[in-house]
Amino acid sequence: MKNRVLVTGGAGFLGSHLCDRLIKEGNDVICVDNLYTGSKDNIRHLLNNPYFEFIRHDVTQPLYVEVDQIYNLACPASPIHYQFDPIQTTKTSMIGAFNMLGLAKRVKARILQASTSEVYGDPEIHPQPESYRGCVNPIGIRSCYDEGKRVAETLFFDYKRIHNVEIKVMRIFNTYGPRMSAHDGRVVSNFIVQALNNQDITIYGDGSQTRSFCYVDDLINGMRKLMDSPADFTGPVNIGNPGEFTIRQLAEEVIRLTGSKSKLIFEPLPSDDPMQRKPVIDLAKEKLDWEPSIQLEEGLIKTIDYFKSTL
Ligand code: NAD
Ligand code: UDP
């Protein structure tokens, strides 16, 4: 069945892959984006498709469109970008959630929120299950993003409790792949771009902090399965790859796979940078029959090929 689907943040890294997938599946897609961190280049190949519409719009302003489903992805995801204008970041998460939930309520659409592993903050429990309530600094430099995403989750569950809106909350762990911007500032794109240019690889801190990296195709599979899951399954559900690596290991792997002459250099660790992160994905396995299939080496090779073709 053709669904009318709204994707906010649809010109961004994840949003553009989601739009591709939804169009391929035969849906009618409206992509809304203010192009703050996204780019028309990510969706250029879709612009002539009669079942794809792009609207340049900021989700902090109300929007009225008739749709069956909403994916709410609008929000800068890279620390450099979300910290550049932190007040706008909180507004985007919070007022964007109000506006999209209000729309979902009015048109009776099902709505999915792109939440984040950052709701766990700098976690004291490792790995992180959905039941963990997190360790978030409410006044630090990452708070605009973390608390914005936390209040968005609150709003989703209150709209369900009060207005019976059909909600899906997905906690996304670090995801990488083609269409990350070369200037995005996140670790995978930074290291690959630096390695391909034989520039120093900038490790923040001593590189012992860990992350778990999910390839974009796996992530989009999880997102689609969550949207199509039975109405009584709301999440929150972790979607990520449990393979855990130190940032130093990631740097060494990128150097190996690119054959780069880059050297590692060490810069100060930004405040509140989480020391460890790894998802428990039992709930996604059980409820969505989902688990990632692309491991780090394979995903990095695809991502390196993408950056080679664009740089
Ligand atoms: P991205 O920065 O590439 O995409 C975000 C998109 O939202 C961009 O196109 C940007 O222009 C748009 N946007 C920002 N503010 C907006 C506003 N006020 N109105 C309309 N559009 C706006 O980031 P991404 O990696 O594609 O992330 C997509 C979503 O997934 C975000 O909500 C992010 O928080 C979440 N997420 C991503 C990751 C990850 O590792 N990629 C991890 C956790 C959560
Ligand atoms: N990082 C790094 N060098 C970089 C960019 C990031 O060492 O050039 C580190 C960063 O300090 C963090 C980890 O890599 O510990 C992941 O950073 P990213 O910005 O990708 O995402 P986060 O998970 O911190 O939101």
Short mmCIF file of C-alpha atoms and ligand atoms in Angstrom, two decimals:
data_model
loop_
_atom_site.label_atom_id
_atom_site.label_comp_id
_atom_site.label_asym_id
_atom_site.label_seq_id
_atom_site.Cartn_x
_atom_site.Cartn_y
_atom_site.Cartn_z
CA MET A 1 0.00 0.00 0.00
CA LYS A 2 1.27 3.48 -0.84
CA ASN A 3 1.62 5.51 2.35
CA ARG A 4 1.96 9.29 2.46
CA VAL A 5 5.08 9.70 4.58
CA LEU A 6 6.65 12.83 6.07
CA VAL A 7 10.38 12.72 6.84
CA THR A 8 11.69 15.70 8.83
CA GLY A 9 15.45 16.13 8.48
CA GLY A 10 15.07 14.25 5.20
CA ALA A 11 17.99 16.02 3.48
CA GLY A 12 20.43 14.92 6.18
CA PHE A 13 22.63 11.84 6.37
CA LEU A 14 20.10 9.34 7.79
CA GLY A 15 17.02 11.13 6.44
CA SER A 16 18.16 10.96 2.83
CA HIS A 17 18.81 7.20 3.08
CA LEU A 18 15.37 6.81 4.62
CA CYS A 19 13.76 8.81 1.77
CA ASP A 20 15.53 6.55 -0.76
CA ARG A 21 14.21 3.49 0.98
CA LEU A 22 10.63 4.80 1.27
CA ILE A 23 10.54 5.81 -2.42
CA LYS A 24 11.92 2.40 -3.42
CA GLU A 25 9.13 0.77 -1.43
CA GLY A 26 6.54 2.75 -3.43
CA ASN A 27 5.53 5.44 -0.91
CA ASP A 28 4.64 9.07 -1.46
CA VAL A 29 7.32 11.02 0.43
CA ILE A 30 7.40 14.59 1.73
CA CYS A 31 10.87 15.62 2.87
CA VAL A 32 11.02 18.63 5.19
CA ASP A 33 14.38 20.20 6.02
CA ASN A 34 15.78 23.66 6.74
CA LEU A 35 19.17 22.58 5.31
CA TYR A 36 21.00 23.54 8.51
CA THR A 37 23.29 20.51 8.31
CA GLY A 38 21.61 18.68 5.44
CA SER A 39 22.09 19.34 1.75
CA LYS A 40 20.07 19.24 -1.44
CA ASP A 41 22.90 17.14 -2.87
CA ASN A 42 21.76 14.27 -0.63
CA ILE A 43 18.32 14.22 -2.29
CA ARG A 44 19.10 15.67 -5.73
CA HIS A 45 18.49 12.29 -7.39
CA LEU A 46 14.94 12.27 -5.95
CA LEU A 47 13.89 15.80 -6.88
CA ASN A 48 12.38 14.85 -10.26
CA ASN A 49 10.42 11.92 -8.85
CA PRO A 50 6.66 12.73 -8.83
CA TYR A 51 6.27 10.85 -5.55
CA PHE A 52 8.92 12.95 -3.79
CA GLU A 53 8.43 16.53 -2.57
CA PHE A 54 10.98 18.71 -0.81
CA ILE A 55 9.80 21.52 1.47
CA ARG A 56 12.37 23.92 2.93
CA HIS A 57 10.89 24.45 6.36
CA ASP A 58 11.99 24.72 9.99
CA VAL A 59 10.22 22.24 12.30
CA THR A 60 10.08 24.85 15.06
CA GLN A 61 7.27 26.38 12.94
CA PRO A 62 3.92 24.58 12.57
CA LEU A 63 3.34 22.51 9.45
CA TYR A 64 0.07 21.26 8.00
CA VAL A 65 0.22 18.34 5.59
CA GLU A 66 -1.94 15.25 5.22
CA VAL A 67 0.16 12.16 5.88
CA ASP A 68 -0.17 8.63 7.26
CA GLN A 69 3.26 8.39 8.87
CA ILE A 70 5.87 10.81 10.23
CA TYR A 71 9.56 10.14 10.83
CA ASN A 72 10.92 12.96 13.01
CA LEU A 73 14.65 13.15 12.30
CA ALA A 74 15.16 16.93 12.15
CA CYS A 75 18.02 17.89 14.50
CA PRO A 76 21.75 18.37 13.98
CA ALA A 77 23.50 15.22 15.24
CA SER A 78 27.19 16.14 15.26
CA PRO A 79 28.42 17.71 18.52
CA ILE A 80 30.14 20.53 16.62
CA HIS A 81 26.90 21.45 14.85
CA TYR A 82 24.49 21.03 17.74
CA GLN A 83 26.80 23.07 20.01
CA PHE A 84 27.19 25.87 17.44
CA ASP A 85 23.69 27.23 18.23
CA PRO A 86 22.65 25.29 21.34
CA ILE A 87 19.46 27.26 21.96
CA GLN A 88 18.25 26.50 18.46
CA THR A 89 19.16 22.81 19.05
CA THR A 90 16.91 22.60 22.11
CA LYS A 91 14.15 24.43 20.23
CA THR A 92 14.43 22.05 17.29
CA SER A 93 14.10 18.96 19.50
CA MET A 94 11.43 20.33 21.79
CA ILE A 95 9.25 22.59 19.64
CA GLY A 96 9.84 20.30 16.65
CA ALA A 97 8.43 17.41 18.71
CA PHE A 98 5.43 19.53 19.79
CA ASN A 99 4.70 20.50 16.20
CA MET A 100 5.10 17.01 14.75
CA LEU A 101 3.12 15.34 17.55
CA GLY A 102 0.38 17.93 17.11
CA LEU A 103 0.31 17.14 13.40
CA ALA A 104 0.25 13.37 14.12
CA LYS A 105 -2.65 13.87 16.50
CA ARG A 106 -4.62 15.99 14.01
CA VAL A 107 -4.20 13.71 10.98
CA LYS A 108 -4.04 10.45 13.01
CA ALA A 109 -0.59 9.59 11.70
CA ARG A 110 1.82 7.14 13.28
CA ILE A 111 5.00 8.96 14.35
CA LEU A 112 8.58 7.78 14.94
CA GLN A 113 11.13 9.78 16.91
CA ALA A 114 14.85 9.58 16.12
CA SER A 115 16.08 9.59 19.71
CA THR A 116 19.63 8.81 20.68
CA SER A 117 22.02 6.90 22.91
CA GLU A 118 22.86 10.37 24.30
CA VAL A 119 19.78 10.05 26.52
CA TYR A 120 22.03 7.73 28.57
CA GLY A 121 24.60 10.55 28.94
CA ASP A 122 27.99 9.37 30.24
CA PRO A 123 26.67 5.97 31.31
CA GLU A 124 27.56 4.23 34.56
CA ILE A 125 25.94 1.01 33.33
CA HIS A 126 27.65 -0.87 30.54
CA PRO A 127 26.36 -1.94 28.04
CA GLN A 128 23.19 0.18 28.04
CA PRO A 129 19.73 -1.43 28.09
CA GLU A 130 16.59 0.64 27.45
CA SER A 131 15.69 0.41 31.15
CA TYR A 132 18.77 2.46 32.13
CA ARG A 133 17.71 6.02 32.93
CA GLY A 134 21.00 7.64 32.15
CA CYS A 135 23.57 9.97 33.66
CA VAL A 136 23.10 13.29 31.90
CA ASN A 137 24.58 16.63 32.91
CA PRO A 138 21.69 19.12 32.58
CA ILE A 139 23.97 22.20 32.30
CA GLY A 140 26.90 21.09 30.16
CA ILE A 141 27.81 21.71 26.52
CA ARG A 142 26.08 18.51 25.34
CA SER A 143 22.91 19.21 27.34
CA CYS A 144 21.13 21.11 24.55
CA TYR A 145 21.13 17.89 22.56
CA ASP A 146 20.76 15.32 25.36
CA GLU A 147 18.03 17.12 27.28
CA GLY A 148 16.28 18.20 24.08
CA LYS A 149 16.07 14.56 23.03
CA ARG A 150 14.98 13.49 26.52
CA VAL A 151 12.14 16.00 26.66
CA ALA A 152 11.11 14.91 23.14
CA GLU A 153 10.79 11.33 24.46
CA THR A 154 8.68 12.67 27.34
CA LEU A 155 6.40 14.49 24.90
CA PHE A 156 6.01 11.37 22.77
CA PHE A 157 4.87 9.30 25.74
CA ASP A 158 2.56 12.05 27.02
CA TYR A 159 0.91 12.43 23.60
CA LYS A 160 0.37 8.68 23.65
CA ARG A 161 -1.03 8.68 27.21
CA ILE A 162 -3.21 11.78 26.78
CA HIS A 163 -4.16 11.73 23.08
CA ASN A 164 -3.53 8.09 22.14
CA VAL A 165 -1.11 9.05 19.34
CA GLU A 166 0.64 5.97 17.85
CA ILE A 167 4.29 6.52 18.74
CA LYS A 168 7.61 4.75 18.10
CA VAL A 169 10.77 5.85 19.91
CA MET A 170 14.12 4.69 18.54
CA ARG A 171 17.39 5.24 20.42
CA ILE A 172 20.01 5.44 17.70
CA PHE A 173 23.65 4.63 18.52
CA ASN A 174 26.55 6.10 16.49
CA THR A 175 25.77 5.48 12.83
CA TYR A 176 28.07 6.09 9.84
CA GLY A 177 28.17 5.64 6.10
CA PRO A 178 27.99 7.37 2.73
CA ARG A 179 26.51 10.93 2.68
CA MET A 180 28.00 11.93 5.99
CA SER A 181 29.29 15.40 5.28
CA ALA A 182 33.07 15.71 5.01
CA HIS A 183 32.78 18.70 7.39
CA ASP A 184 30.35 17.00 9.73
CA GLY A 185 32.84 16.75 12.60
CA ARG A 186 31.83 13.28 13.76
CA VAL A 187 34.57 10.79 14.34
CA VAL A 188 34.16 8.38 11.42
CA SER A 189 33.97 11.08 8.75
CA ASN A 190 36.76 13.12 10.38
CA PHE A 191 39.15 10.16 10.51
CA ILE A 192 38.42 8.99 6.96
CA VAL A 193 38.80 12.47 5.46
CA GLN A 194 42.01 13.05 7.43
CA ALA A 195 43.40 9.64 6.40
CA LEU A 196 42.59 10.12 2.71
CA ASN A 197 44.33 13.52 2.78
CA ASN A 198 47.31 12.09 4.73
CA GLN A 199 46.62 14.67 7.45
CA ASP A 200 47.10 14.06 11.18
CA ILE A 201 44.28 12.06 12.74
CA THR A 202 42.83 14.04 15.63
CA ILE A 203 42.12 11.84 18.64
CA TYR A 204 40.37 13.69 21.46
CA GLY A 205 41.67 12.55 24.84
CA ASP A 206 43.84 9.40 24.93
CA GLY A 207 41.51 7.51 22.58
CA SER A 208 40.47 4.97 25.22
CA GLN A 209 36.81 6.09 25.13
CA THR A 210 34.60 3.62 23.27
CA ARG A 211 31.77 3.79 20.76
CA SER A 212 29.76 1.13 18.90
CA PHE A 213 29.36 1.92 15.21
CA CYS A 214 26.36 0.93 13.12
CA TYR A 215 26.38 1.01 9.31
CA VAL A 216 23.60 3.15 7.83
CA ASP A 217 21.84 0.34 5.88
CA ASP A 218 21.42 -1.71 9.07
CA LEU A 219 20.08 1.35 10.86
CA ILE A 220 17.50 2.12 8.17
CA ASN A 221 16.33 -1.53 8.25
CA GLY A 222 15.75 -1.17 11.98
CA MET A 223 13.92 2.13 11.52
CA ARG A 224 11.56 0.66 8.91
CA LYS A 225 10.88 -2.42 11.04
CA LEU A 226 10.08 -0.24 14.03
CA MET A 227 7.63 1.93 12.07
CA ASP A 228 5.84 -1.20 10.78
CA SER A 229 5.78 -2.97 14.16
CA PRO A 230 2.47 -3.66 15.97
CA ALA A 231 0.77 -0.56 17.43
CA ASP A 232 1.30 -1.69 21.03
CA PHE A 233 5.09 -1.67 20.62
CA THR A 234 6.22 1.89 21.30
CA GLY A 235 9.86 1.39 22.31
CA PRO A 236 12.04 3.06 23.38
CA VAL A 237 14.22 0.58 21.55
CA ASN A 238 17.99 0.68 21.04
CA ILE A 239 19.13 0.36 17.43
CA GLY A 240 22.88 0.08 17.07
CA ASN A 241 25.72 -2.34 16.50
CA PRO A 242 27.05 -3.87 19.75
CA GLY A 243 30.59 -4.19 18.33
CA GLU A 244 32.54 -1.88 20.66
CA PHE A 245 35.81 -0.15 19.72
CA THR A 246 38.07 2.41 21.33
CA ILE A 247 38.51 5.60 19.34
CA ARG A 248 42.18 4.72 18.99
CA GLN A 249 41.27 1.33 17.48
CA LEU A 250 38.97 3.12 15.04
CA ALA A 251 41.80 5.45 14.00
CA GLU A 252 44.18 2.52 13.47
CA GLU A 253 41.57 0.62 11.45
CA VAL A 254 40.93 3.64 9.21
CA ILE A 255 44.69 4.06 8.63
CA ARG A 256 45.01 0.37 7.76
CA LEU A 257 42.05 0.33 5.36
CA THR A 258 43.06 3.54 3.56
CA GLY A 259 46.80 2.73 3.51
CA SER A 260 47.31 6.28 4.78
CA LYS A 261 50.56 7.84 6.00
CA SER A 262 48.65 9.85 8.62
CA LYS A 263 49.97 10.07 12.18
CA LEU A 264 47.85 10.07 15.32
CA ILE A 265 47.76 13.32 17.29
CA PHE A 266 46.08 13.82 20.64
CA GLU A 267 43.90 16.83 21.46
CA PRO A 268 41.98 17.70 24.65
CA LEU A 269 38.86 15.65 25.35
CA PRO A 270 35.74 17.89 25.21
CA SER A 271 33.78 18.07 28.47
CA ASP A 272 31.10 15.48 29.16
CA ASP A 273 32.37 13.26 26.33
CA PRO A 274 30.96 9.81 27.23
CA MET A 275 33.70 7.31 28.15
CA GLN A 276 31.90 4.19 26.93
CA ARG A 277 28.91 3.32 24.83
CA LYS A 278 27.47 0.03 23.64
CA PRO A 279 23.82 -0.93 23.09
CA VAL A 280 21.99 -3.92 24.48
CA ILE A 281 19.86 -4.92 21.48
CA ASP A 282 17.85 -7.81 22.94
CA LEU A 283 14.59 -5.85 22.67
CA ALA A 284 15.12 -5.08 18.97
CA LYS A 285 15.95 -8.74 18.33
CA GLU A 286 12.86 -9.93 20.15
CA LYS A 287 10.26 -7.37 19.02
CA LEU A 288 11.54 -6.42 15.57
CA ASP A 289 13.55 -9.49 14.58
CA TRP A 290 16.33 -7.01 13.86
CA GLU A 291 20.08 -7.14 14.29
CA PRO A 292 22.89 -5.51 12.35
CA SER A 293 24.63 -7.55 9.65
CA ILE A 294 27.45 -5.22 8.51
CA GLN A 295 30.52 -5.23 10.69
CA LEU A 296 32.94 -2.35 11.08
CA GLU A 297 35.55 -3.33 8.48
CA GLU A 298 32.96 -3.88 5.73
CA GLY A 299 31.10 -0.68 6.57
CA LEU A 300 34.30 1.37 6.73
CA ILE A 301 35.38 0.10 3.30
CA LYS A 302 32.06 1.24 1.79
CA THR A 303 32.32 4.61 3.54
CA ILE A 304 35.95 5.10 2.48
CA ASP A 305 34.94 4.35 -1.14
CA TYR A 306 32.23 7.00 -0.87
CA PHE A 307 34.63 9.66 0.43
CA LYS A 308 37.21 8.72 -2.21
CA SER A 309 34.60 9.41 -4.89
CA THR A 310 33.57 12.77 -3.43
CA LEU A 311 36.78 14.37 -2.14
P1 NAD B 1 22.22 15.25 10.03
O1 NAD B 1 22.73 16.47 10.70
O2 NAD B 1 22.91 14.78 8.81
O3 NAD B 1 20.67 15.41 9.67
C1 NAD B 1 19.78 16.21 10.40
C2 NAD B 1 18.89 16.95 9.43
O4 NAD B 1 17.94 17.76 10.14
C3 NAD B 1 19.68 17.89 8.52
O5 NAD B 1 19.31 17.71 7.18
C4 NAD B 1 19.30 19.29 9.04
O6 NAD B 1 19.38 20.29 8.02
C5 NAD B 1 17.89 19.03 9.52
N1 NAD B 1 17.45 20.02 10.52
C6 NAD B 1 18.11 20.45 11.63
N2 NAD B 1 17.37 21.33 12.31
C7 NAD B 1 16.20 21.46 11.63
C8 NAD B 1 15.03 22.24 11.84
N3 NAD B 1 14.91 23.05 12.88
N4 NAD B 1 14.01 22.13 10.93
C9 NAD B 1 14.13 21.30 9.85
N5 NAD B 1 15.22 20.55 9.62
C10 NAD B 1 16.25 20.62 10.49
O7 NAD B 1 22.20 14.10 11.15
P2 NAD B 1 21.83 12.56 11.04
O8 NAD B 1 22.99 11.78 11.45
O9 NAD B 1 21.19 12.27 9.74
O10 NAD B 1 20.75 12.44 12.21
C11 NAD B 1 19.36 12.35 11.94
C12 NAD B 1 18.61 12.18 13.26
O11 NAD B 1 19.03 10.98 13.90
C13 NAD B 1 18.83 13.32 14.25
O12 NAD B 1 17.61 13.59 14.91
C14 NAD B 1 19.83 12.74 15.21
O13 NAD B 1 19.71 13.32 16.49
C15 NAD B 1 19.46 11.27 15.22
N6 NAD B 1 20.62 10.45 15.60
C16 NAD B 1 21.62 10.21 14.71
C17 NAD B 1 22.71 9.46 15.10
C18 NAD B 1 23.85 9.14 14.17
O14 NAD B 1 24.82 8.53 14.60
N7 NAD B 1 23.80 9.48 12.90
C19 NAD B 1 22.79 8.95 16.41
C20 NAD B 1 21.75 9.23 17.29
C21 NAD B 1 20.66 9.96 16.86
N1 UDP B 2 36.45 12.18 18.35
C1 UDP B 2 37.82 12.20 18.14
N2 UDP B 2 38.30 12.88 17.07
C2 UDP B 2 37.49 13.52 16.18
C3 UDP B 2 36.09 13.50 16.39
C4 UDP B 2 35.61 12.83 17.50
O1 UDP B 2 38.58 11.61 18.92
O2 UDP B 2 38.02 14.11 15.21
C5 UDP B 2 35.94 11.43 19.51
C6 UDP B 2 34.95 12.20 20.38
O3 UDP B 2 35.65 12.93 21.38
C7 UDP B 2 34.13 11.08 20.97
C8 UDP B 2 34.09 10.04 19.85
O4 UDP B 2 35.19 10.35 19.00
O5 UDP B 2 34.77 10.51 22.09
C9 UDP B 2 32.80 10.06 19.04
O6 UDP B 2 32.58 11.39 18.64
P1 UDP B 2 31.40 11.83 17.68
O7 UDP B 2 31.46 13.31 17.59
O8 UDP B 2 31.45 11.05 16.42
O9 UDP B 2 30.06 11.36 18.41
P2 UDP B 2 29.54 11.26 19.92
O10 UDP B 2 29.33 9.82 20.12
O11 UDP B 2 30.58 11.81 20.87
O12 UDP B 2 28.30 12.08 19.92
#
